[in-house]
Tab-separated table of C-alpha atoms and ligand atoms in Angstrom:
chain	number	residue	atom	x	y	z
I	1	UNK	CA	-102.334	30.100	-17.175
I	2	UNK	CA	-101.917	27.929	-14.735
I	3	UNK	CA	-97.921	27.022	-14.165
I	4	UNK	CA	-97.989	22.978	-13.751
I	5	UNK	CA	-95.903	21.778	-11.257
I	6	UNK	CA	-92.811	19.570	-12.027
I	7	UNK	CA	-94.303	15.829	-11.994
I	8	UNK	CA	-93.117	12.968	-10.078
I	9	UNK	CA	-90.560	11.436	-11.920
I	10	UNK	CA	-89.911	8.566	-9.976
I	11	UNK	CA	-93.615	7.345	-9.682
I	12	UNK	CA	-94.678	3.966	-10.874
I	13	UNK	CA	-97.674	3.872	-13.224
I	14	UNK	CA	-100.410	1.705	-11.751
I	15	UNK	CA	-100.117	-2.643	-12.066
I	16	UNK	CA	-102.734	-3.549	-14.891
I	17	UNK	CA	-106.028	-4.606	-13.353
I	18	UNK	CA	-105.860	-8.203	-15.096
I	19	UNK	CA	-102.935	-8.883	-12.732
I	20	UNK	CA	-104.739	-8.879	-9.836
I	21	UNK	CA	-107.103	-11.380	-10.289
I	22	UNK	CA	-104.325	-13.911	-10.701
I	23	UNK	CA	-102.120	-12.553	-7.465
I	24	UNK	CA	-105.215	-13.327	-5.687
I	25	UNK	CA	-105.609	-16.698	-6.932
I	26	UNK	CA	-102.013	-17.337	-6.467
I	27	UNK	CA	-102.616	-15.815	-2.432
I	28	UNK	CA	-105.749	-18.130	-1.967
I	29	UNK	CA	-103.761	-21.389	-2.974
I	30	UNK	CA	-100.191	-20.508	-1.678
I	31	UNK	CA	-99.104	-22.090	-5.096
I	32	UNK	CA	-96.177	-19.461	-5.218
I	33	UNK	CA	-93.274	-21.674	-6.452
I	34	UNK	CA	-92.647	-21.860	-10.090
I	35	UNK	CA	-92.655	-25.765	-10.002
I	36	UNK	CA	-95.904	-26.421	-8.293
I	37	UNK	CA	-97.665	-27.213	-11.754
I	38	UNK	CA	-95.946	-27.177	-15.322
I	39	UNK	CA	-98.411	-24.050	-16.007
I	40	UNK	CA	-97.338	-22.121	-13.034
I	41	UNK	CA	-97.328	-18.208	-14.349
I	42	UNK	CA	-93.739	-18.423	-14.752
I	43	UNK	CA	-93.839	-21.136	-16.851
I	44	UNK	CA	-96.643	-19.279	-18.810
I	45	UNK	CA	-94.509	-16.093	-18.639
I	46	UNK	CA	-91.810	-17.521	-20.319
I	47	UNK	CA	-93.981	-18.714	-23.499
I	48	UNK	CA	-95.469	-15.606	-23.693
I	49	UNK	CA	-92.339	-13.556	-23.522
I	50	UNK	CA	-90.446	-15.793	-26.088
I	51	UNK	CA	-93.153	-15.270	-28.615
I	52	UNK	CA	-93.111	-11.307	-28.144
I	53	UNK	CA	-89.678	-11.005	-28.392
I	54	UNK	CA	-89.268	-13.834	-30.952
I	55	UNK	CA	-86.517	-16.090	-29.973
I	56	UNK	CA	-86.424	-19.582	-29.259
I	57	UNK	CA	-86.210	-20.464	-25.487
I	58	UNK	CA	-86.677	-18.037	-22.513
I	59	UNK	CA	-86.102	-18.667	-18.807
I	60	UNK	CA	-87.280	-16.372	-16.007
I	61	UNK	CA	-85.299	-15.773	-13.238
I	62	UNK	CA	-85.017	-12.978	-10.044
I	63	UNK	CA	-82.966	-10.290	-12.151
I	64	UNK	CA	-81.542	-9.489	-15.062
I	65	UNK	CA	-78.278	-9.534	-13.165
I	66	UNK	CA	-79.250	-13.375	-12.152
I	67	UNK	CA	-79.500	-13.980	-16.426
I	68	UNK	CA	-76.181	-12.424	-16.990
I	69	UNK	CA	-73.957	-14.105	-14.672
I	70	UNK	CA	-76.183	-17.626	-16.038
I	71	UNK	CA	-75.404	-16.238	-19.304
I	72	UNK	CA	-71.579	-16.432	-19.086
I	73	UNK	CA	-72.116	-19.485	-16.929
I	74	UNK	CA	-74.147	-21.475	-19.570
I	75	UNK	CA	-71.806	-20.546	-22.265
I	76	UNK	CA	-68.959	-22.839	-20.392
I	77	UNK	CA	-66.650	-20.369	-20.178
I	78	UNK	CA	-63.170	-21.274	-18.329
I	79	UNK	CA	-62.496	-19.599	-15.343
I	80	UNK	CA	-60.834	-16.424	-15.980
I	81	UNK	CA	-62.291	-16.182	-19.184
I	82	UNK	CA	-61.801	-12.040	-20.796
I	83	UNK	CA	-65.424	-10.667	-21.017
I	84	UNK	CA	-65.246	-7.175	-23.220
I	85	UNK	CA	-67.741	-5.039	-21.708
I	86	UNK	CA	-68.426	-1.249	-22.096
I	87	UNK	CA	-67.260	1.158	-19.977
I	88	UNK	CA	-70.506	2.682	-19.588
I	89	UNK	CA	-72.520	0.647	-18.274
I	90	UNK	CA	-74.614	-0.314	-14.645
I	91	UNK	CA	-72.157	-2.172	-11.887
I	92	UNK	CA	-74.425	-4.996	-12.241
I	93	UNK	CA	-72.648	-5.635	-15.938
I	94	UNK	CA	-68.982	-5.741	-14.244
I	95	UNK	CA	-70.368	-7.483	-11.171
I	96	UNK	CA	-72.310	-10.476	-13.117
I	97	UNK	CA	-68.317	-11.186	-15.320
I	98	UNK	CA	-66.688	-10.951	-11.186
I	99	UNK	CA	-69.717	-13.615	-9.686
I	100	UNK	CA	-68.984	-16.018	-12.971
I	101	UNK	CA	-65.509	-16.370	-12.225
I	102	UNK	CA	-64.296	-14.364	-15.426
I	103	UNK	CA	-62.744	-11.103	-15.618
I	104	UNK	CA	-64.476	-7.942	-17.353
I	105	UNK	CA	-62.387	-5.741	-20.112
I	106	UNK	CA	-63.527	-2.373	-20.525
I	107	UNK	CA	-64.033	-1.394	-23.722
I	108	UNK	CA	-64.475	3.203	-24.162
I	109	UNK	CA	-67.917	4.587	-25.091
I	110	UNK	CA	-67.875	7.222	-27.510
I	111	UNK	CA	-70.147	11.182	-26.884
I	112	UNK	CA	-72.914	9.202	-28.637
I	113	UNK	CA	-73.290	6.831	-25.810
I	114	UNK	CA	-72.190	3.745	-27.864
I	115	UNK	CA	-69.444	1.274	-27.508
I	116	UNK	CA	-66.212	2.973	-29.483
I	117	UNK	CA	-65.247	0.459	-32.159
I	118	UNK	CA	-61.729	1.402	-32.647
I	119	UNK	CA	-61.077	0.129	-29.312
I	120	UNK	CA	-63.146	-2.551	-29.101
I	121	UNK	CA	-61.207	-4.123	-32.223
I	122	UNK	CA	-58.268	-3.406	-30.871
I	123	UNK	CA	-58.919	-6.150	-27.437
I	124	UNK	CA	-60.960	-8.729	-29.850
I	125	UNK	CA	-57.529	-10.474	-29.938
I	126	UNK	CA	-57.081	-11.481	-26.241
I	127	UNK	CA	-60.845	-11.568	-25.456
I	128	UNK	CA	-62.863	-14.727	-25.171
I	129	UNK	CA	-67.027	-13.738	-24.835
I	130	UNK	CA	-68.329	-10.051	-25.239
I	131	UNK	CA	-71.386	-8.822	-23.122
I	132	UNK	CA	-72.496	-5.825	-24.793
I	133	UNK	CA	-74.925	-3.621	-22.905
I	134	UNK	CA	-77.348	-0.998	-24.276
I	135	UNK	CA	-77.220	1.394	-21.842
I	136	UNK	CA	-80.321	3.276	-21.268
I	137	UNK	CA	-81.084	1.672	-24.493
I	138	UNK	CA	-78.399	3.247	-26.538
I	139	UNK	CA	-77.713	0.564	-29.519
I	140	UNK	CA	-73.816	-0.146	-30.502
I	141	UNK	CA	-73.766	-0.540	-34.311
I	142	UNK	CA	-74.710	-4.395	-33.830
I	143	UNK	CA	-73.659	-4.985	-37.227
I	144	UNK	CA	-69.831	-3.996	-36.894
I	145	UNK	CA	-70.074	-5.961	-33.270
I	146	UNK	CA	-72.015	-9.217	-34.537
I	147	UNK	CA	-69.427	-9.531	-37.861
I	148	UNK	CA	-66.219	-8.766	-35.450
I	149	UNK	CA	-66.939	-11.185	-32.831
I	150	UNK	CA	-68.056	-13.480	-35.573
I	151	UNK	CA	-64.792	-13.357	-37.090
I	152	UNK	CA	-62.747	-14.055	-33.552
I	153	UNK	CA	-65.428	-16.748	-32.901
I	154	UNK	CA	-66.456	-15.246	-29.451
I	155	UNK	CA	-69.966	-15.675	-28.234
I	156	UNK	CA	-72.101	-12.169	-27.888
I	157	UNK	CA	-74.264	-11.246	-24.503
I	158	UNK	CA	-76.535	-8.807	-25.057
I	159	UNK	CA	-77.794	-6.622	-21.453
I	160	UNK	CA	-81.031	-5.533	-22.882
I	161	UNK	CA	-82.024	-4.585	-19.260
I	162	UNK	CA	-83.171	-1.710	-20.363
I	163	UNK	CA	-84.073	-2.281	-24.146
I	164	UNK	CA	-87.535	-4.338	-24.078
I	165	UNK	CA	-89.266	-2.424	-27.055
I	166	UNK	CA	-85.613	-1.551	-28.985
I	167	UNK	CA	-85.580	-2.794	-32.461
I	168	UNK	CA	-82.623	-3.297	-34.396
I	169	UNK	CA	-83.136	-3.557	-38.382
I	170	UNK	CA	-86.570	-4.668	-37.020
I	171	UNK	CA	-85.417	-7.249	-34.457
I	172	UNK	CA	-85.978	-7.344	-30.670
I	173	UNK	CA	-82.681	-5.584	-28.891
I	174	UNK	CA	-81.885	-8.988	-27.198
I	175	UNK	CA	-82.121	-11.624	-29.848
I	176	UNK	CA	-79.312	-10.495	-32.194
I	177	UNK	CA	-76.509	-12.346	-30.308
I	178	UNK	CA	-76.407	-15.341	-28.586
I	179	UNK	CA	-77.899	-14.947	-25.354
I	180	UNK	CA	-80.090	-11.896	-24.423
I	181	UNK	CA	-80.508	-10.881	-20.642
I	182	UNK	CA	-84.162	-8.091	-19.359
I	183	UNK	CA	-84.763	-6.616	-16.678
I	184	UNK	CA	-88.416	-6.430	-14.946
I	185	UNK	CA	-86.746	-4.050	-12.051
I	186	UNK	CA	-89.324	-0.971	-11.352
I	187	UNK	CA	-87.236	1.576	-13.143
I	188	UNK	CA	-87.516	-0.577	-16.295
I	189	UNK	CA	-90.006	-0.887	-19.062
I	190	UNK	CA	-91.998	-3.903	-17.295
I	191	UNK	CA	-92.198	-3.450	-13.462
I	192	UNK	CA	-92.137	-6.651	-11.174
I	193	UNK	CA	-90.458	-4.806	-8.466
I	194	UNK	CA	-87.853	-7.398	-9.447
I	195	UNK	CA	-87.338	-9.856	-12.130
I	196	UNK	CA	-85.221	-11.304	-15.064
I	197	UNK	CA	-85.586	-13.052	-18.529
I	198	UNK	CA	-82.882	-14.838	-20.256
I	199	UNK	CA	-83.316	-15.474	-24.096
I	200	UNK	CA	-81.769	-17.910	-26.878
I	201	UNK	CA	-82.194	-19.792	-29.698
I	202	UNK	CA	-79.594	-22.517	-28.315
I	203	UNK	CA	-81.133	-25.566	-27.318
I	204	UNK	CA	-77.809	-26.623	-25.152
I	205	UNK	CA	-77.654	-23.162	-23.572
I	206	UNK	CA	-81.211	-22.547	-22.609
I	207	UNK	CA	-80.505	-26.635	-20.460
I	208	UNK	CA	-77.635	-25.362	-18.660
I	209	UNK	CA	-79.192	-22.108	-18.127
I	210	UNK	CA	-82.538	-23.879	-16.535
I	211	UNK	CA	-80.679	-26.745	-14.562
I	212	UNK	CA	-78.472	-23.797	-12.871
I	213	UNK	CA	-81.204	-20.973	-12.425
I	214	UNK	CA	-82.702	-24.019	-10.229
I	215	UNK	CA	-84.247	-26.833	-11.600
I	216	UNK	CA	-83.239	-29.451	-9.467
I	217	UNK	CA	-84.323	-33.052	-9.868
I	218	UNK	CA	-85.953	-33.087	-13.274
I	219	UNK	CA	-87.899	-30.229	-12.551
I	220	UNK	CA	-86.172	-28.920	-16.122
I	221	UNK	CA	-89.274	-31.060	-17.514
I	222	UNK	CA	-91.417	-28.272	-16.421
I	223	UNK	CA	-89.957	-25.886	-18.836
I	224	UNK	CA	-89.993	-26.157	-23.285
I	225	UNK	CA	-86.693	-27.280	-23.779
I	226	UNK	CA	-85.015	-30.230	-25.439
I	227	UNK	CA	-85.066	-33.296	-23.347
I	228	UNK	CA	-81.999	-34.732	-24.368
I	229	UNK	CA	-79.866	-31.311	-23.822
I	230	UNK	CA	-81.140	-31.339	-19.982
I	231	UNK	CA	-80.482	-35.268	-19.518
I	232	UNK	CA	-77.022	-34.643	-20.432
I	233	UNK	CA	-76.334	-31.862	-17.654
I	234	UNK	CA	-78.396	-33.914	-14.831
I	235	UNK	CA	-76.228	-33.874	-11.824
I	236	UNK	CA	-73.294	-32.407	-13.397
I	237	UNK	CA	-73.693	-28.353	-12.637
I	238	UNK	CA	-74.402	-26.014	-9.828
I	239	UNK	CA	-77.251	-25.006	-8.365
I	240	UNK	CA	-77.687	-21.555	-8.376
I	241	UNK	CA	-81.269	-20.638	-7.166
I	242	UNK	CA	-82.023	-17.561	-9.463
I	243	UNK	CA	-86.195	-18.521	-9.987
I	244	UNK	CA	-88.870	-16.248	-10.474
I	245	UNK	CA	-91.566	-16.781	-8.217
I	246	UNK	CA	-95.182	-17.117	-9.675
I	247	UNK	CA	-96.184	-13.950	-8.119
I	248	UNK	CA	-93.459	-12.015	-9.874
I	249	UNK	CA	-94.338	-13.769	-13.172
I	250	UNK	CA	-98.120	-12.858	-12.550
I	251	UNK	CA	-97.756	-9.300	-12.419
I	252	UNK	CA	-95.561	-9.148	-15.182
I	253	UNK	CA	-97.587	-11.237	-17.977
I	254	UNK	CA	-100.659	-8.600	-18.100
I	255	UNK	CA	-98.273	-6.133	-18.650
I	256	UNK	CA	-96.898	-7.967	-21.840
I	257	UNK	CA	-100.113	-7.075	-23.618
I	258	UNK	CA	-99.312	-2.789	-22.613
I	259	UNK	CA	-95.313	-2.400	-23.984
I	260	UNK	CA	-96.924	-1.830	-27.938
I	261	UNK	CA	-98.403	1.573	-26.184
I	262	UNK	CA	-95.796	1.890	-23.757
I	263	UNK	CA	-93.042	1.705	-26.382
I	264	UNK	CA	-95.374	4.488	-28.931
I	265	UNK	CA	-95.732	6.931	-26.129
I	266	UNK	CA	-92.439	6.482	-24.717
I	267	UNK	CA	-90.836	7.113	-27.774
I	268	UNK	CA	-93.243	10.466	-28.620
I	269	UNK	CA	-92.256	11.549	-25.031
I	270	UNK	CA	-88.113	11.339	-25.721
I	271	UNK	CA	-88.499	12.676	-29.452
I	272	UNK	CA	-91.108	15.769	-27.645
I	273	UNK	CA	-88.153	16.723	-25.276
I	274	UNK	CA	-85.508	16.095	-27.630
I	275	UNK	CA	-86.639	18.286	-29.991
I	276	UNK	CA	-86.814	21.007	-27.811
I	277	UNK	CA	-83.244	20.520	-26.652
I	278	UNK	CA	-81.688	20.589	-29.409
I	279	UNK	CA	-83.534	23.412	-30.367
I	280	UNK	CA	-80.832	25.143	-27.972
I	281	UNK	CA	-77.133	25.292	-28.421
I	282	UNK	CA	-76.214	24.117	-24.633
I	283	UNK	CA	-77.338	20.873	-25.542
I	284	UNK	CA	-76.292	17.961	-27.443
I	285	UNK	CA	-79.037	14.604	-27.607
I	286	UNK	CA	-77.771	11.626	-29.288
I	287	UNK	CA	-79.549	10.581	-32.576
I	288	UNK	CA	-80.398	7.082	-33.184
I	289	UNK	CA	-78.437	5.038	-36.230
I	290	UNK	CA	-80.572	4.224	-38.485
I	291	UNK	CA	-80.920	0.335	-37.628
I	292	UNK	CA	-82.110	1.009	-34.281
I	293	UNK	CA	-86.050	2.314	-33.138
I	294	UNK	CA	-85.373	2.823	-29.385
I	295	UNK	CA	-88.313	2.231	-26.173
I	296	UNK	CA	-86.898	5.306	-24.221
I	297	UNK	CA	-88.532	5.944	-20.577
I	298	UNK	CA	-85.625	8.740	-20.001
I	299	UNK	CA	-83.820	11.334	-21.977
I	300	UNK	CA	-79.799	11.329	-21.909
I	301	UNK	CA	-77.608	14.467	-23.555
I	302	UNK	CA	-74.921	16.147	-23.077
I	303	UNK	CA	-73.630	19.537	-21.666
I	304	UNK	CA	-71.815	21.820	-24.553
I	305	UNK	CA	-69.134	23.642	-23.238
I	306	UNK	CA	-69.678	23.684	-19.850
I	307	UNK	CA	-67.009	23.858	-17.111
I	308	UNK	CA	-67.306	21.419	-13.945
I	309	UNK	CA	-68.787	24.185	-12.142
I	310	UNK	CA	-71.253	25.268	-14.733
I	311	UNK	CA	-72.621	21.635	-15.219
I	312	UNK	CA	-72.738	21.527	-11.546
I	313	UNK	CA	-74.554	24.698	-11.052
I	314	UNK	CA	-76.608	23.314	-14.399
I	315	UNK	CA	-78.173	20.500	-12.058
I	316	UNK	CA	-78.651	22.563	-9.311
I	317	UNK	CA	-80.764	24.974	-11.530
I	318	UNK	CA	-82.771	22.205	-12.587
I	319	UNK	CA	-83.447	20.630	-9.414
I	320	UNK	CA	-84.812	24.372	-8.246
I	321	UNK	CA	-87.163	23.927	-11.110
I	322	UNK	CA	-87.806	20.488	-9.720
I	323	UNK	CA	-86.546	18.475	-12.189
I	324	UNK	CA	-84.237	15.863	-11.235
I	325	UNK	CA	-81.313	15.214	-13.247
I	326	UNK	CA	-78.206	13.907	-12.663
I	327	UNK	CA	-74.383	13.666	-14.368
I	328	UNK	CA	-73.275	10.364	-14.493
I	329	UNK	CA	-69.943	10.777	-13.612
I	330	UNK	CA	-70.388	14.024	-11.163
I	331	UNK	CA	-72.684	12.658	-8.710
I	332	UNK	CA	-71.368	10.965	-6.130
I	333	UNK	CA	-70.452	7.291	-5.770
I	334	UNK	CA	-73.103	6.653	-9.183
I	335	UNK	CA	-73.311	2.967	-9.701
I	336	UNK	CA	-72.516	4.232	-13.825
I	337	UNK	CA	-68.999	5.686	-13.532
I	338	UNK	CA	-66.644	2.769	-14.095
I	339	UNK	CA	-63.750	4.306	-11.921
I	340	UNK	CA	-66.452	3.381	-9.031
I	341	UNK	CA	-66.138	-0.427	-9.436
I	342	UNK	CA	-63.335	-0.564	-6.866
I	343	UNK	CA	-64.391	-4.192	-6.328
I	344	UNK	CA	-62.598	-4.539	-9.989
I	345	UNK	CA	-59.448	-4.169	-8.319
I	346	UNK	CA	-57.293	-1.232	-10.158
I	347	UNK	CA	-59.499	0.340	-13.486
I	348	UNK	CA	-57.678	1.640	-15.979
I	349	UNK	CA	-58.556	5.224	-17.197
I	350	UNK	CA	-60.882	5.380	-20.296
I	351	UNK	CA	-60.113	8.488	-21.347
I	352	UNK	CA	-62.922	9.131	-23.766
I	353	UNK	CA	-65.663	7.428	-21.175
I	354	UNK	CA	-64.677	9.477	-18.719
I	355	UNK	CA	-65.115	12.734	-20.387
I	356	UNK	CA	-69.026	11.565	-21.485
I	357	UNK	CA	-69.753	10.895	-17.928
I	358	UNK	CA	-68.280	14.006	-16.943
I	359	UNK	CA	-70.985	16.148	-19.401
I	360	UNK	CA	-73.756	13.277	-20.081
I	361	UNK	CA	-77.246	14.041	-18.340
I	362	UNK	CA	-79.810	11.765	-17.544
I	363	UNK	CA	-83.602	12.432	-16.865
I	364	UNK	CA	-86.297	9.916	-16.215
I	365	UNK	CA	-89.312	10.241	-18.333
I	366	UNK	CA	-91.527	7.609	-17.130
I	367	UNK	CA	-94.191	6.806	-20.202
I	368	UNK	CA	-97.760	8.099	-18.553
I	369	UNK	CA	-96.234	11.507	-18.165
I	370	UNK	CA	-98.104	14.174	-20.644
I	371	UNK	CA	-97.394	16.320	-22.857
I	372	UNK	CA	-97.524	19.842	-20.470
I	373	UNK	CA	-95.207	17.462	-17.601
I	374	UNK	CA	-92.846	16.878	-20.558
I	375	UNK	CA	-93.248	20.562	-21.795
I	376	UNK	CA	-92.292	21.285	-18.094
I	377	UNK	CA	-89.008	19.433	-17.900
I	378	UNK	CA	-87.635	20.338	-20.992
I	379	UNK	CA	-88.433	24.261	-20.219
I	380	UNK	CA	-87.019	23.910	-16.985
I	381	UNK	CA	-83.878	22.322	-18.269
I	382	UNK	CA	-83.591	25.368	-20.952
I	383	UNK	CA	-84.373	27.591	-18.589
I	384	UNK	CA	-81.253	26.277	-15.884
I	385	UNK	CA	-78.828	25.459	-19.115
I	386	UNK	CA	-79.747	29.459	-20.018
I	387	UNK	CA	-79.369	30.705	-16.126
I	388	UNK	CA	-75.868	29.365	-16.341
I	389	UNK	CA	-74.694	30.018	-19.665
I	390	UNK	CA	-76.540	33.088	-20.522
I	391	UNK	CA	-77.100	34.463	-17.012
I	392	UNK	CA	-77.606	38.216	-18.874
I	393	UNK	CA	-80.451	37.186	-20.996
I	394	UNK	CA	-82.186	35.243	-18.333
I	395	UNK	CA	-85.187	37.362	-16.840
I	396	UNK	CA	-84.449	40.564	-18.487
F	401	PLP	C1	-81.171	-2.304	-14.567
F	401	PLP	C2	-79.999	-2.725	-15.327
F	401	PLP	C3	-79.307	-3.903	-15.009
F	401	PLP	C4	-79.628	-4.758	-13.800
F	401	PLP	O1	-80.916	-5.282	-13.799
F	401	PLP	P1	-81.468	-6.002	-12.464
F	401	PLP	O2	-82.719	-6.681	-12.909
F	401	PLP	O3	-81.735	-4.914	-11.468
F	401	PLP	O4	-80.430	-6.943	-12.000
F	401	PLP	C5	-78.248	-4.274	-15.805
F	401	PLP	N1	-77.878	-3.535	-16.865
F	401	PLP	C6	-78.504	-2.394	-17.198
F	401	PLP	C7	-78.069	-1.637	-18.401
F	401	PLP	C8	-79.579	-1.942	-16.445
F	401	PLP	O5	-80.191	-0.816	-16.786
């Protein structure tokens, strides 16, 4: 046999062809800003995205970072406002709470990747909005977080950057709370190089959202949302500039019509590794709760028992095999490990979050990879978990 070589993890899988035809069209007539016509692609892109994901109102804008920090903005928060975010999580999520003037809370994550609910109840009291993000689309029990922030009255962000495709008790990650934020960044489900979608059902969210992504003048016209809502926030709020462009929104809307097969096979892929990981006892993978059908294009677990030096020597061993993985919290300066976000001023220690990120791996397993590429990551990662652990019954 053959021995396949480790595949490119980090390759993007090919634009669909039906994109093309419209970037060319879009080249030829220079029409490139969203509010040249009132069926620019963006506009288009936002009508198609709302019905997929089946929520009211969408707006596209340059980044899913660019929807959160609208997010908190359209919700009229006051300055200074206590946004309870988790703890693991991408600096954008911290960042987004900094830019709108509010200041983030960190709530711990438990070893199954979700938000730990103990603590979260216990700074409900003295919080005013929570932004709740599904990291590497690991779901929070939405139904303990939806019925507690109910009950304290405070509004619910979901960062779904990374959960197009996640269903929760059947409903698109993203529409459970108030306002739902995607990312079309190239490591994400839908690539646009860059790109953002911001989702409600709230008519007077979805105007304040639109007049500050942009819409200047009463170029909110150009978008399906109530007339009255933007007539009464003409004039009176910031400009922030946060648009897609039309060519951003073109190469994204083909690709619309590929996440049904995108979300099967990514799925098959994480369940095909994950099976064989837990298969071994150096290993522990996360299950999902039993709301939640997840769009996975990577694999997180955790190291069992392993010492710092062992999980080091763990990714080295991997790497060898050329398989890239990484510890959140052991390589350096990752963008993931909250006691990173210096620009937060002093972090308090999270205890519990820190000793996930000291054990929890993270592999990329981009959807078009088959099944002897994924046969090929997970045996390499057996084979460096068993190098380190159980260097006596390796290669004897
Ligand atoms: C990628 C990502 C973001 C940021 O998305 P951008 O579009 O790059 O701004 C935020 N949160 C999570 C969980 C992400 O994975």
């Amino acid at each position: 046999m053959t021995p396949i070589a480790a595949p490119n993890v980090h390759e993007a899988e090919p634009i669909p062809e039906a994109a093309h035809a419209d970037v060319a069209r879009l080249l030829e007539t220079g029409e490139l800003f969203r509010y040249t016509s009132p069926d620019a692609p963006a506009a288009l892109l936002e009508r198609e995205f709302a019905a997929v994901i089946g929520s009211r109102y969408a707006l596209a804008v340059s980044s899913c970072s660019a929807a959160l920090f609208l997010s908190l903005k359209a919700l009229d928060l006051p300055r200074g406002a206590r946004v309870l975010i988790p703890a693991f999580t991408f600096a954008a999520v911290p960042s987004a709470v900094l830019h709108a003037d509010c200041t983030p809370v960190l709530v711990e994550v438990g070893e199954d990747f979700r938000l730990d609910l103990a603590d979260f109840r216990a700074k409900l009291d003295a919080a005013d909005a929570v932004m709740i993000s599904h990291m590497r689309g690991h779901t929070s029990d939405m139904n303990a977080l939806l019925a507690l922030a109910e009950a304290h009255g405070l509004p619910v962000i979901e960062d779904a950057a990374h959960s197009l495709g996640t269903t929760w008790r059947d409903r698109n990650i993203g529409t459970l709370g108030q306002i739902g934020c995607f990312s079309f960044q190239s490591y994400k489900l839908v690539n646009a190089g860059e790109g953002g979608m911001l989702v409600t059902d709230d008519p007077a969210v979805i105007a304040r959202a639109v007049i500050m992504s942009g819409a200047y003048e009463h170029n909110w016209k150009k978008h399906d949302i109530a007339a009255a809502h933007a007539a009464r926030w003409q004039n009176r709020l910031p400009l922030y500039n946060m648009r897609m462009s039309n060519l951003a929104a073109a190469v994204i809307r083909p690709q619309l019509a590929e996440l049904p097969r995108r979300v099967r096979d990514g799925r098959a892929n994480h369940d095909h590794v994950a099976a064989q990981l837990s298969a071994v006892p150096w290993f522990h993978v996360p299950t999902p709760l039993a709301a939640e059908r997840r769009a996975p294009d990577s694999i997180q677990f955790s190291l069992r028992g392993f010492s710092d030096g062992e999980a080091t020597a763990f990714i080295d061993a991997a790497a060898a095999r050329g398989v890239p993985a990484q510890i959140f919290g052991m390589s350096t300066d990752n963008a993931r490990a909250f006691w990173n976000w210096q620009f937060l001023g002093l972090v308090p220690d999270l205890p519990r979050t820190r000793s996930l990120l000291m054990r929890a791996c993270d592999v990329r397993l981009p959807v078009r990879l088959n099944r002897a590429e994924l046969d090929h990551i997970a045996g390499a990662l057996v084979l460096a978990a068993e190098e380190v652990k159980a260097p006596r019954a390796y290669g004897t």
